[in-house]
Amino acid sequence: MKLPPFKLERYFAKYEFNTEFLLCSSDCESMSVADLLALEEGAAERFHNHWLGYTESLGSPTLRKEIAAIYASIMPEDVLVFSGANEAIYLFMMAALKENDHIIVHAPHYQSLSEVARGIGCMVSPWRAREENGWALDLDELRHLMRSTTKAIIVNLPHNPTGYLMSHPDFDELNRFAQEHNLLLFSDEVYRESEYDQNDRLPAAADYGTHAVSLGVTSKTYGLAGLRIGWLATKNRGLYEKMAILKDYTTICNSAPSEFLAEVAMRHRVKLAERNLEIIKHNLAVVDDLFSRHPSLFSWHRPKAGSMGFPKLLNGNVESFCDDLVRKVGVLLLPGSVYDDAHNHFRLGLGRKNLPQAVARLEEYLATAEIKN
Ligand SMILES: Cc1ncc(COP(=O)(O)O)c(C=O)c1O
């Protein structure tokens, strides 16, 4: 299989560890191992005594039990743990798809959600989020994208990079559609539990039935990207077994310290999510102010969930803007071109504590740069 460079990851590889302000991160503020262990009495001592042999390939039973608690009807045996969400995406596609299958993918999207399928030889149709509709997906468009060879629909809700969240009736309808047409629904839910209004939280797709697979991870809502622990939840036994068997060719099993720490994190996930949501909401007020001061420079659809938004630069070229900004003042934004967006959007991250300082630096730049206000 041939895979092209992952544009977003290559962009971050260039800047992530040498730039002062990452104003486009998708993950929330992280914490130290000590801070995480302090959430639970006795956890630090148990961590010190934790065994460093190979771990169970499916994920430790106790971790799978904690992960299953996120869902309404998912059992621990329906959960398969991976080394990050990206490994899960890769192995789902390897297990579920074959050459000439057709898939429909929520667009714009995190690149691996279509690229692995393309590498397998699948046909890929983008199901476009429309900015003029608040980045909504239109179910009528989905119906038109269907082909006789369609095998799966891939969605990402809450959405990277727009922060869009589908309505409950539409998500019900999407699940019904997949079931009626015998399609798999792969639902990337790595930003779930970061809805600004809890009433907007969608049920997990895996709880709807065997057609669906839900993807989760510790990286985003919970702010623990360095653990590299992700998971798939599905009631589809056949698919589950295929993915479990393929995992022998990637990581075999997950890191023992990471599984221990992820289990602690999942037991305290509500607290972790609340802490990060507080940071996001504080930051949202800062960026709302920023955009209200510069209406002729940017347009902005406020996200409904998650740790990012996708504003538009109204003048000039967004790639040159991001490039000049990071070189001159050390503030990193992510040009939409890494998502193949051709309309001058950029990704703005909302989950980091230093966002107010980064925005102040951005405004100093705007005041001096030759950008027409
Ligand atoms: C929508 C989406 N899915 C999956 C991933 C991969 O997550 P991880 O890096 O934790 O494997 C990301 C990371 O940015 C993402 O935004």
GROMACS .gro file of C-alpha atoms and ligand atoms in nm:
model
  389
    1MET     CA    1   0.000   0.000   0.000
    2LYS     CA    2   0.129   0.346  -0.093
    3LEU     CA    3   0.044   0.633   0.145
    4PRO     CA    4   0.125   0.997   0.062
    5PRO     CA    5   0.271   1.227   0.331
    6PHE     CA    6   0.019   1.321   0.600
    7LYS     CA    7   0.012   1.697   0.536
    8LEU     CA    8  -0.107   1.805   0.880
    9GLU     CA    9   0.141   1.585   1.066
   10ARG     CA   10   0.428   1.702   0.839
   11TYR     CA   11   0.333   2.064   0.910
   12PHE     CA   12   0.338   2.000   1.285
   13ALA     CA   13   0.665   1.808   1.256
   14LYS     CA   14   0.820   2.129   1.124
   15TYR     CA   15   0.694   2.359   1.401
   16GLU     CA   16   0.549   2.179   1.704
   17PHE     CA   17   0.860   2.162   1.920
   18ASN     CA   18   1.032   2.486   1.823
   19THR     CA   19   0.748   2.742   1.820
   20GLU     CA   20   0.653   2.952   2.122
   21PHE     CA   21   0.274   2.959   2.073
   22LEU     CA   22   0.082   2.668   1.921
   23LEU     CA   23  -0.245   2.843   1.840
   24CYS     CA   24  -0.379   2.555   1.631
   25SER     CA   25  -0.345   2.245   1.851
   26SER     CA   26  -0.633   2.001   1.846
   27ASP     CA   27  -0.558   1.848   2.184
   28CYS     CA   28  -0.639   2.013   2.516
   29GLU     CA   29  -0.390   2.125   2.778
   30SER     CA   30  -0.205   1.825   2.917
   31MET     CA   31  -0.073   1.753   3.267
   32SER     CA   32   0.213   1.568   3.435
   33VAL     CA   33   0.206   1.202   3.536
   34ALA     CA   34   0.218   1.319   3.899
   35ASP     CA   35  -0.091   1.539   3.854
   36LEU     CA   36  -0.283   1.255   3.692
   37LEU     CA   37  -0.188   1.005   3.962
   38ALA     CA   38  -0.288   1.257   4.231
   39LEU     CA   39  -0.650   1.220   4.115
   40GLU     CA   40  -0.673   0.884   4.290
   41GLU     CA   41  -0.553   0.774   4.630
   42GLY     CA   42  -0.292   0.498   4.609
   43ALA     CA   43  -0.251   0.530   4.230
   44ALA     CA   44   0.110   0.655   4.251
   45GLU     CA   45   0.220   0.357   4.456
   46ARG     CA   46   0.036   0.111   4.231
   47PHE     CA   47   0.196   0.276   3.926
   48HIS     CA   48   0.544   0.224   4.072
   49ASN     CA   49   0.471  -0.144   4.117
   50HIS     CA   50   0.305  -0.189   3.777
   51TRP     CA   51   0.446  -0.479   3.575
   52LEU     CA   52   0.637  -0.395   3.254
   53GLY     CA   53   0.583  -0.715   3.060
   54TYR     CA   54   0.375  -0.746   2.743
   55THR     CA   55   0.011  -0.652   2.791
   56GLU     CA   56  -0.311  -0.818   2.670
   57SER     CA   57  -0.346  -0.749   2.299
   58LEU     CA   58  -0.711  -0.635   2.320
   59GLY     CA   59  -0.630  -0.394   2.604
   60SER     CA   60  -0.628  -0.471   2.975
   61PRO     CA   61  -0.967  -0.596   3.101
   62THR     CA   62  -0.981  -0.325   3.367
   63LEU     CA   63  -0.909  -0.048   3.114
   64ARG     CA   64  -1.171  -0.185   2.875
   65LYS     CA   65  -1.421  -0.185   3.161
   66GLU     CA   66  -1.355   0.184   3.231
   67ILE     CA   67  -1.380   0.271   2.859
   68ALA     CA   68  -1.706   0.075   2.822
   69ALA     CA   69  -1.857   0.298   3.092
   70ILE     CA   70  -1.852   0.590   2.845
   71TYR     CA   71  -2.119   0.415   2.638
   72ALA     CA   72  -2.482   0.321   2.704
   73SER     CA   73  -2.480  -0.044   2.599
   74ILE     CA   74  -2.119  -0.128   2.508
   75MET     CA   75  -1.960  -0.409   2.710
   76PRO     CA   76  -1.585  -0.438   2.788
   77GLU     CA   77  -1.558  -0.717   2.528
   78ASP     CA   78  -1.682  -0.472   2.261
   79VAL     CA   79  -1.382  -0.243   2.323
   80LEU     CA   80  -1.049  -0.286   2.143
   81VAL     CA   81  -0.763  -0.067   2.267
   82PHE     CA   82  -0.494   0.072   2.036
   83SER     CA   83  -0.181   0.283   2.056
   84GLY     CA   84  -0.361   0.607   1.966
   85ALA     CA   85  -0.665   0.679   1.752
   86ASN     CA   86  -0.468   0.681   1.430
   87GLU     CA   87  -0.372   0.314   1.466
   88ALA     CA   88  -0.740   0.238   1.518
   89ILE     CA   89  -0.836   0.423   1.196
   90TYR     CA   90  -0.568   0.237   1.003
   91LEU     CA   91  -0.671  -0.107   1.125
   92PHE     CA   92  -1.044  -0.040   1.087
   93MET     CA   93  -0.986   0.041   0.719
   94MET     CA   94  -0.754  -0.256   0.666
   95ALA     CA   95  -1.013  -0.486   0.822
   96ALA     CA   96  -1.332  -0.342   0.669
   97LEU     CA   97  -1.237  -0.235   0.316
   98LYS     CA   98  -1.099  -0.383  -0.002
   99GLU     CA   99  -0.994  -0.255  -0.345
  100ASN     CA  100  -1.275  -0.088  -0.544
  101ASP     CA  101  -1.502  -0.044  -0.244
  102HIS     CA  102  -1.657   0.302  -0.227
  103ILE     CA  103  -1.665   0.510   0.090
  104ILE     CA  104  -1.825   0.843   0.174
  105VAL     CA  105  -1.622   1.070   0.403
  106HIS     CA  106  -1.719   1.381   0.599
  107ALA     CA  107  -1.503   1.660   0.447
  108PRO     CA  108  -1.283   1.846   0.521
  109HIS     CA  109  -1.128   1.580   0.741
  110TYR     CA  110  -0.830   1.450   0.931
  111GLN     CA  111  -0.632   1.301   0.644
  112SER     CA  112  -0.612   0.936   0.750
  113LEU     CA  113  -0.994   0.914   0.750
  114SER     CA  114  -0.979   0.890   0.371
  115GLU     CA  115  -0.616   0.828   0.282
  116VAL     CA  116  -0.583   0.477   0.422
  117ALA     CA  117  -0.892   0.374   0.222
  118ARG     CA  118  -0.744   0.534  -0.089
  119GLY     CA  119  -0.420   0.344  -0.027
  120ILE     CA  120  -0.620   0.018  -0.020
  121GLY     CA  121  -0.764   0.112  -0.361
  122CYS     CA  122  -1.108   0.238  -0.254
  123MET     CA  123  -1.304   0.515  -0.428
  124VAL     CA  124  -1.363   0.807  -0.195
  125SER     CA  125  -1.647   1.062  -0.218
  126PRO     CA  126  -1.630   1.366   0.009
  127TRP     CA  127  -1.951   1.451   0.196
  128ARG     CA  128  -1.893   1.823   0.226
  129ALA     CA  129  -1.955   2.035   0.532
  130ARG     CA  130  -2.095   2.364   0.398
  131GLU     CA  131  -1.974   2.683   0.562
  132GLU     CA  132  -2.284   2.871   0.446
  133ASN     CA  133  -2.488   2.621   0.653
  134GLY     CA  134  -2.273   2.658   0.966
  135TRP     CA  135  -2.053   2.366   0.846
  136ALA     CA  136  -2.354   2.133   0.850
  137LEU     CA  137  -2.375   1.805   0.661
  138ASP     CA  138  -2.681   1.759   0.441
  139LEU     CA  139  -2.844   1.415   0.449
  140ASP     CA  140  -2.989   1.467   0.100
  141GLU     CA  141  -2.637   1.504  -0.035
  142LEU     CA  142  -2.545   1.176   0.135
  143ARG     CA  143  -2.829   1.001  -0.048
  144HIS     CA  144  -2.693   1.130  -0.380
  145LEU     CA  145  -2.339   1.011  -0.301
  146MET     CA  146  -2.450   0.650  -0.256
  147ARG     CA  147  -2.331   0.391  -0.511
  148SER     CA  148  -2.391   0.018  -0.544
  149THR     CA  149  -2.033  -0.035  -0.422
  150THR     CA  150  -2.060   0.190  -0.116
  151LYS     CA  151  -1.928   0.007   0.188
  152ALA     CA  152  -1.891   0.267   0.461
  153ILE     CA  153  -1.969   0.619   0.574
  154ILE     CA  154  -1.702   0.798   0.778
  155VAL     CA  155  -1.799   1.091   0.998
  156ASN     CA  156  -1.619   1.293   1.262
  157LEU     CA  157  -1.847   1.448   1.524
  158PRO     CA  158  -1.761   1.681   1.696
  159HIS     CA  159  -1.574   1.779   1.384
  160ASN     CA  160  -1.206   1.854   1.329
  161PRO     CA  161  -1.155   2.131   1.211
  162THR     CA  162  -1.492   2.315   1.229
  163GLY     CA  163  -1.635   2.218   1.571
  164TYR     CA  164  -1.964   2.121   1.403
  165LEU     CA  165  -2.201   1.887   1.580
  166MET     CA  166  -2.493   1.721   1.404
  167SER     CA  167  -2.844   1.747   1.550
  168HIS     CA  168  -2.982   1.442   1.732
  169PRO     CA  169  -3.257   1.377   1.471
  170ASP     CA  170  -3.002   1.394   1.188
  171PHE     CA  171  -2.765   1.157   1.369
  172ASP     CA  172  -3.056   0.915   1.427
  173GLU     CA  173  -3.138   0.944   1.057
  174LEU     CA  174  -2.774   0.886   0.958
  175ASN     CA  175  -2.766   0.567   1.164
  176ARG     CA  176  -3.097   0.452   1.015
  177PHE     CA  177  -2.964   0.521   0.666
  178ALA     CA  178  -2.648   0.314   0.727
  179GLN     CA  179  -2.853   0.028   0.871
  180GLU     CA  180  -3.108   0.029   0.588
  181HIS     CA  181  -2.835   0.026   0.322
  182ASN     CA  182  -2.618  -0.229   0.500
  183LEU     CA  183  -2.328   0.016   0.536
  184LEU     CA  184  -2.070   0.047   0.809
  185LEU     CA  185  -2.075   0.377   0.993
  186PHE     CA  186  -1.732   0.472   1.126
  187SER     CA  187  -1.786   0.751   1.375
  188ASP     CA  188  -1.472   0.934   1.483
  189GLU     CA  189  -1.577   1.061   1.826
  190VAL     CA  190  -1.236   1.167   1.958
  191TYR     CA  191  -1.376   1.511   2.056
  192ARG     CA  192  -1.688   1.369   2.224
  193GLU     CA  193  -1.760   1.488   2.580
  194SER     CA  194  -1.631   1.836   2.495
  195GLU     CA  195  -1.972   1.981   2.392
  196TYR     CA  196  -2.019   2.338   2.517
  197ASP     CA  197  -2.381   2.254   2.601
  198GLN     CA  198  -2.416   1.899   2.735
  199ASN     CA  199  -2.762   1.875   2.579
  200ASP     CA  200  -2.593   1.879   2.239
  201ARG     CA  201  -2.396   1.560   2.311
  202LEU     CA  202  -2.480   1.291   2.057
  203PRO     CA  203  -2.522   0.928   2.152
  204ALA     CA  204  -2.219   0.722   2.055
  205ALA     CA  205  -2.272   0.553   1.719
  206ALA     CA  206  -2.164   0.213   1.858
  207ASP     CA  207  -2.471   0.217   2.083
  208TYR     CA  208  -2.703   0.220   1.778
  209GLY     CA  209  -2.612  -0.133   1.661
  210THR     CA  210  -2.376  -0.363   1.477
  211HIS     CA  211  -2.343  -0.135   1.172
  212ALA     CA  212  -2.143   0.120   1.374
  213VAL     CA  213  -1.794   0.168   1.513
  214SER     CA  214  -1.709   0.448   1.757
  215LEU     CA  215  -1.356   0.583   1.784
  216GLY     CA  216  -1.227   0.735   2.109
  217VAL     CA  217  -0.892   0.847   2.248
  218THR     CA  218  -0.734   0.997   2.561
  219SER     CA  219  -0.560   1.270   2.355
  220LYS     CA  220  -0.822   1.536   2.289
  221THR     CA  221  -1.107   1.602   2.535
  222TYR     CA  222  -0.904   1.455   2.822
  223GLY     CA  223  -0.574   1.623   2.728
  224LEU     CA  224  -0.353   1.313   2.751
  225ALA     CA  225  -0.208   1.278   2.400
  226GLY     CA  226   0.125   1.145   2.527
  227LEU     CA  227  -0.041   0.829   2.656
  228ARG     CA  228  -0.107   0.721   2.296
  229ILE     CA  229  -0.415   0.525   2.400
  230GLY     CA  230  -0.714   0.510   2.165
  231TRP     CA  231  -0.995   0.257   2.123
  232LEU     CA  232  -1.274   0.131   1.904
  233ALA     CA  233  -1.610   0.028   2.041
  234THR     CA  234  -1.836  -0.192   1.829
  235LYS     CA  235  -2.097  -0.464   1.865
  236ASN     CA  236  -1.991  -0.602   1.526
  237ARG     CA  237  -1.811  -0.921   1.633
  238GLY     CA  238  -1.684  -1.014   1.286
  239LEU     CA  239  -1.523  -0.677   1.233
  240TYR     CA  240  -1.389  -0.672   1.588
  241GLU     CA  241  -1.213  -1.007   1.539
  242LYS     CA  242  -1.059  -0.896   1.207
  243MET     CA  243  -0.918  -0.577   1.363
  244ALA     CA  244  -0.786  -0.768   1.664
  245ILE     CA  245  -0.601  -1.011   1.437
  246LEU     CA  246  -0.449  -0.729   1.226
  247LYS     CA  247  -0.316  -0.558   1.538
  248ASP     CA  248  -0.052  -0.834   1.559
  249TYR     CA  249   0.112  -0.661   1.261
  250THR     CA  250   0.123  -0.311   1.408
  251THR     CA  251   0.176  -0.274   1.783
  252ILE     CA  252   0.074  -0.626   1.908
  253CYS     CA  253  -0.024  -0.472   2.241
  254ASN     CA  254  -0.017  -0.133   2.410
  255SER     CA  255   0.233   0.022   2.647
  256ALA     CA  256   0.184  -0.109   3.003
  257PRO     CA  257   0.245   0.229   3.179
  258SER     CA  258   0.011   0.402   2.934
  259GLU     CA  259  -0.266   0.152   2.990
  260PHE     CA  260  -0.235   0.197   3.366
  261LEU     CA  261  -0.247   0.577   3.338
  262ALA     CA  262  -0.531   0.567   3.085
  263GLU     CA  263  -0.735   0.358   3.325
  264VAL     CA  264  -0.688   0.616   3.601
  265ALA     CA  265  -0.775   0.891   3.352
  266MET     CA  266  -1.093   0.719   3.235
  267ARG     CA  267  -1.211   0.673   3.594
  268HIS     CA  268  -1.174   1.051   3.635
  269ARG     CA  269  -1.265   1.152   3.281
  270VAL     CA  270  -1.553   1.377   3.382
  271LYS     CA  271  -1.319   1.587   3.595
  272LEU     CA  272  -1.057   1.599   3.317
  273ALA     CA  273  -1.316   1.699   3.057
  274GLU     CA  274  -1.460   1.969   3.285
  275ARG     CA  275  -1.114   2.116   3.348
  276ASN     CA  276  -1.046   2.135   2.974
  277LEU     CA  277  -1.391   2.266   2.889
  278GLU     CA  278  -1.331   2.551   3.130
  279ILE     CA  279  -1.010   2.639   2.943
  280ILE     CA  280  -1.191   2.617   2.607
  281LYS     CA  281  -1.480   2.841   2.720
  282HIS     CA  282  -1.244   3.101   2.859
  283ASN     CA  283  -1.047   3.094   2.531
  284LEU     CA  284  -1.364   3.114   2.322
  285ALA     CA  285  -1.448   3.448   2.484
  286VAL     CA  286  -1.098   3.573   2.396
  287VAL     CA  287  -1.125   3.473   2.031
  288ASP     CA  288  -1.484   3.600   2.000
  289ASP     CA  289  -1.346   3.940   2.107
  290LEU     CA  290  -1.057   3.912   1.864
  291PHE     CA  291  -1.287   3.842   1.571
  292SER     CA  292  -1.534   4.112   1.670
  293ARG     CA  293  -1.247   4.365   1.660
  294HIS     CA  294  -1.144   4.255   1.307
  295PRO     CA  295  -1.461   4.192   1.107
  296SER     CA  296  -1.300   4.293   0.779
  297LEU     CA  297  -1.005   4.055   0.830
  298PHE     CA  298  -1.174   3.735   0.945
  299SER     CA  299  -1.506   3.555   0.936
  300TRP     CA  300  -1.586   3.313   1.218
  301HIS     CA  301  -1.846   3.041   1.277
  302ARG     CA  302  -1.837   2.964   1.646
  303PRO     CA  303  -1.790   2.589   1.709
  304LYS     CA  304  -2.042   2.392   1.917
  305ALA     CA  305  -1.796   2.145   2.063
  306GLY     CA  306  -1.432   2.047   2.073
  307SER     CA  307  -1.103   2.228   2.090
  308MET     CA  308  -1.087   2.411   1.757
  309GLY     CA  309  -1.258   2.631   1.503
  310PHE     CA  310  -1.204   2.706   1.135
  311PRO     CA  311  -1.210   3.083   1.073
  312LYS     CA  312  -1.151   3.237   0.733
  313LEU     CA  313  -0.891   3.496   0.638
  314LEU     CA  314  -1.077   3.745   0.418
  315ASN     CA  315  -0.778   3.916   0.255
  316GLY     CA  316  -0.456   3.774   0.117
  317ASN     CA  317  -0.337   3.417   0.104
  318VAL     CA  318  -0.375   3.204   0.417
  319GLU     CA  319  -0.059   2.999   0.360
  320SER     CA  320   0.158   3.311   0.333
  321PHE     CA  321  -0.022   3.463   0.633
  322CYS     CA  322   0.047   3.157   0.853
  323ASP     CA  323   0.404   3.134   0.729
  324ASP     CA  324   0.479   3.502   0.798
  325LEU     CA  325   0.309   3.485   1.139
  326VAL     CA  326   0.509   3.189   1.266
  327ARG     CA  327   0.839   3.320   1.132
  328LYS     CA  328   0.797   3.676   1.262
  329VAL     CA  329   0.625   3.632   1.597
  330GLY     CA  330   0.629   3.258   1.679
  331VAL     CA  331   0.253   3.196   1.665
  332LEU     CA  332   0.147   2.882   1.480
  333LEU     CA  333  -0.182   2.863   1.289
  334LEU     CA  334  -0.267   2.578   1.055
  335PRO     CA  335  -0.360   2.673   0.697
  336GLY     CA  336  -0.672   2.498   0.567
  337SER     CA  337  -0.472   2.381   0.266
  338VAL     CA  338  -0.349   2.086   0.476
  339TYR     CA  339  -0.714   1.975   0.464
  340ASP     CA  340  -0.733   2.053   0.090
  341ASP     CA  341  -0.954   2.353   0.177
  342ALA     CA  342  -0.925   2.610  -0.101
  343HIS     CA  343  -1.116   2.891   0.068
  344ASN     CA  344  -0.857   3.058   0.291
  345HIS     CA  345  -0.959   2.900   0.623
  346PHE     CA  346  -0.718   2.824   0.902
  347ARG     CA  347  -0.745   2.607   1.211
  348LEU     CA  348  -0.750   2.778   1.547
  349GLY     CA  349  -0.693   2.565   1.859
  350LEU     CA  350  -0.890   2.649   2.171
  351GLY     CA  351  -0.762   2.402   2.429
  352ARG     CA  352  -0.434   2.552   2.546
  353LYS     CA  353  -0.395   2.768   2.856
  354ASN     CA  354  -0.162   3.017   2.686
  355LEU     CA  355  -0.418   3.112   2.417
  356PRO     CA  356  -0.473   3.466   2.556
  357GLN     CA  357  -0.100   3.542   2.526
  358ALA     CA  358  -0.087   3.387   2.178
  359VAL     CA  359  -0.384   3.599   2.066
  360ALA     CA  360  -0.218   3.914   2.207
  361ARG     CA  361   0.094   3.830   2.003
  362LEU     CA  362  -0.122   3.772   1.695
  363GLU     CA  363  -0.285   4.113   1.740
  364GLU     CA  364   0.054   4.285   1.770
  365TYR     CA  365   0.143   4.121   1.441
  366LEU     CA  366  -0.183   4.235   1.280
  367ALA     CA  367  -0.110   4.591   1.389
  368THR     CA  368   0.230   4.594   1.218
  369ALA     CA  369   0.177   4.363   0.919
  370GLU     CA  370   0.054   4.489   0.587
  371ILE     CA  371  -0.290   4.340   0.625
  372LYS     CA  372  -0.581   4.571   0.555
  373ASN     CA  373  -0.807   4.603   0.859
  374LIG     C1  374  -1.050   1.361   1.403
  374LIG     C2  375  -0.926   1.295   1.453
  374LIG     N1  376  -0.921   1.161   1.453
  374LIG     C3  377  -0.811   1.096   1.496
  374LIG     C4  378  -0.700   1.164   1.541
  374LIG     C5  379  -0.579   1.089   1.586
  374LIG     O1  380  -0.565   1.098   1.725
  374LIG     P1  381  -0.429   1.050   1.795
  374LIG     O2  382  -0.325   1.147   1.751
  374LIG     O3  383  -0.451   1.061   1.938
  374LIG     O4  384  -0.400   0.913   1.748
  374LIG     C6  385  -0.702   1.303   1.541
  374LIG     C7  386  -0.583   1.382   1.584
  374LIG     O5  387  -0.570   1.499   1.560
  374LIG     C8  388  -0.818   1.370   1.497
  374LIG     O6  389  -0.828   1.504   1.498
   0.00000   0.00000   0.00000
